[in-house]
Coordinates of C-alpha atoms in Angstrom, one line a residue:
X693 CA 105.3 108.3 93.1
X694 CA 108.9 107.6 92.0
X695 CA 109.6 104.5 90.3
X696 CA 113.1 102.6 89.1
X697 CA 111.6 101.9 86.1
X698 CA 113.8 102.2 82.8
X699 CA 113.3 106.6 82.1
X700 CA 113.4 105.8 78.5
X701 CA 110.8 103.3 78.9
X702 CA 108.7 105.6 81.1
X703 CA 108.8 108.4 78.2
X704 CA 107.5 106.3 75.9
X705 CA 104.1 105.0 77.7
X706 CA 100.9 106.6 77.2
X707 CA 99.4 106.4 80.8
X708 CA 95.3 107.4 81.6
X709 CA 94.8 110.0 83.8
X710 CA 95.2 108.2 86.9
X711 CA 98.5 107.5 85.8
X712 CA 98.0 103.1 84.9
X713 CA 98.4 101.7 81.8
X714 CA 96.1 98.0 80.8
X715 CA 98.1 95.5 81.1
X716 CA 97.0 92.0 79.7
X717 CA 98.1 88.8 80.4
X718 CA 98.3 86.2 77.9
X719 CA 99.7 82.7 78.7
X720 CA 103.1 82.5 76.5
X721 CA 102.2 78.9 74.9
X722 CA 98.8 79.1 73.8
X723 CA 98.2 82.3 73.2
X724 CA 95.2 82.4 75.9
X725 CA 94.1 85.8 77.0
X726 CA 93.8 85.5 81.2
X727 CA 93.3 88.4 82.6
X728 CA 93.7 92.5 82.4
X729 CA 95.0 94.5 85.1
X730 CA 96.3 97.5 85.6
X731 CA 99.8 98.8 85.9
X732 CA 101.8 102.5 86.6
X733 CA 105.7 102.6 85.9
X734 CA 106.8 101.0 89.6
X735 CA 104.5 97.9 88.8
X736 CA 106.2 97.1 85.4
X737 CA 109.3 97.5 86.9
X738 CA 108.7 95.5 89.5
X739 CA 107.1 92.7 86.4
X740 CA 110.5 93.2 84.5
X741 CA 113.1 92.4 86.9
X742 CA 111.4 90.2 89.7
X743 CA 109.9 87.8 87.2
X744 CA 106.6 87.9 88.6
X745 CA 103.3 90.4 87.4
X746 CA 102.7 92.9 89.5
X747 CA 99.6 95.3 89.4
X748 CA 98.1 98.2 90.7
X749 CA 94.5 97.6 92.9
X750 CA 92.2 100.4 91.8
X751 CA 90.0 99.3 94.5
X752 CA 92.4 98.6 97.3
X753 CA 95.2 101.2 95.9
X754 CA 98.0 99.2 96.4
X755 CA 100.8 96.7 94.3
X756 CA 99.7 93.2 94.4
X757 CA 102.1 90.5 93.3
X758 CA 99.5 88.0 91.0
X759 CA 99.6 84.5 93.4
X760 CA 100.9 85.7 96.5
X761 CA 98.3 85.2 98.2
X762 CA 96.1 82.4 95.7
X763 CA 99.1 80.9 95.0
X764 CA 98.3 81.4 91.5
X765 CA 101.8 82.4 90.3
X766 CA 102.3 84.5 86.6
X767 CA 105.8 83.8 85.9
X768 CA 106.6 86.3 83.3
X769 CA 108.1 85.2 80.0
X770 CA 108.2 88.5 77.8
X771 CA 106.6 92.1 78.3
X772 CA 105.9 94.2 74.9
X773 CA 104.6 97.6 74.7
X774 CA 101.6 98.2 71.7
X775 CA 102.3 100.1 68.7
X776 CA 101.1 103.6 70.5
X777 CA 102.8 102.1 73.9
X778 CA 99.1 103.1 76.1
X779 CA 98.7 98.7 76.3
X780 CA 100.9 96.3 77.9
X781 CA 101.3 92.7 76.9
X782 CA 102.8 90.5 79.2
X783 CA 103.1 86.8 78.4
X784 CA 103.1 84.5 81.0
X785 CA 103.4 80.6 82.3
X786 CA 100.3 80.9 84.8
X787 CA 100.0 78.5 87.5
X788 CA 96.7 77.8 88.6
X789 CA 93.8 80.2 87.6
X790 CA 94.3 83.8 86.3
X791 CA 90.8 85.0 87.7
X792 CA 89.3 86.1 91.3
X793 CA 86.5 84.0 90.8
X794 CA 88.7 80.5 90.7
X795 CA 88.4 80.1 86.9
X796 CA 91.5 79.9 84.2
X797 CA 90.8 82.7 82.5
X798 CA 88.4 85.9 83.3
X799 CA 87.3 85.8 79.9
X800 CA 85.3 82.5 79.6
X801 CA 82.3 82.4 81.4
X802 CA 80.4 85.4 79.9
X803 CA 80.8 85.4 76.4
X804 CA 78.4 87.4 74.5
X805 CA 76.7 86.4 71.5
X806 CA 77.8 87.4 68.2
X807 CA 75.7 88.0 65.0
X808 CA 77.1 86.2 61.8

């Protein structure tokens, strides 16, 4: 699939083999991890210039724009690429919950214990 997305920023990522890179989402004021989701060049350039995170469904195979239909908006405050550019980090001001299930982030209601 073609995409508009930046070719210099395209060269640089390190994609799996289905072509998607993780993308986490981290609200920008707190430092909270929210969610991961998946990404392939058209989605981060649709997350750099419309403002808004945009994914790839690897169960529906499709773009989904995060809150268009919850109404659980990400409005996106900076994008960074990881040191060997095959992570995406895009801090966010979240509206509303980040998960499917309803709760603020996906990461707090299965937290595994840890030895010490």
């Amino acid at each position: 699939m073609s995409s508009n997305l930046d070719p210099a920023i395209s060269a640089r990522l390190k994609r799996g083999p289905d072509g998607l890179v993780p993308a986490i989402a981290q609200q920008y004021d707190t430092g909270e991890v929210l969610m991961l989701g998946w990404m392939d060049d058209e989605a981060l350039h649709r997350t750099l210039t419309t403002g808004r995170c945009t994914y790839w469904s690897r169960s529906r195979q499709e773009y989904w724009v995060k809150g268009d239909t919850s109404g659980h908006v990400q409005h996106v405050r900076s994008v960074a690429l990881d040191c060997d550019a095959d992570t995406v980090l895009v801090k966010v001001d979240q509206v509303g919950a980040a998960c499917h299930t309803g709760a603020r982030t996906c990461f707090d209601a299965d937290v595994l214990p840890v030895s010490e």
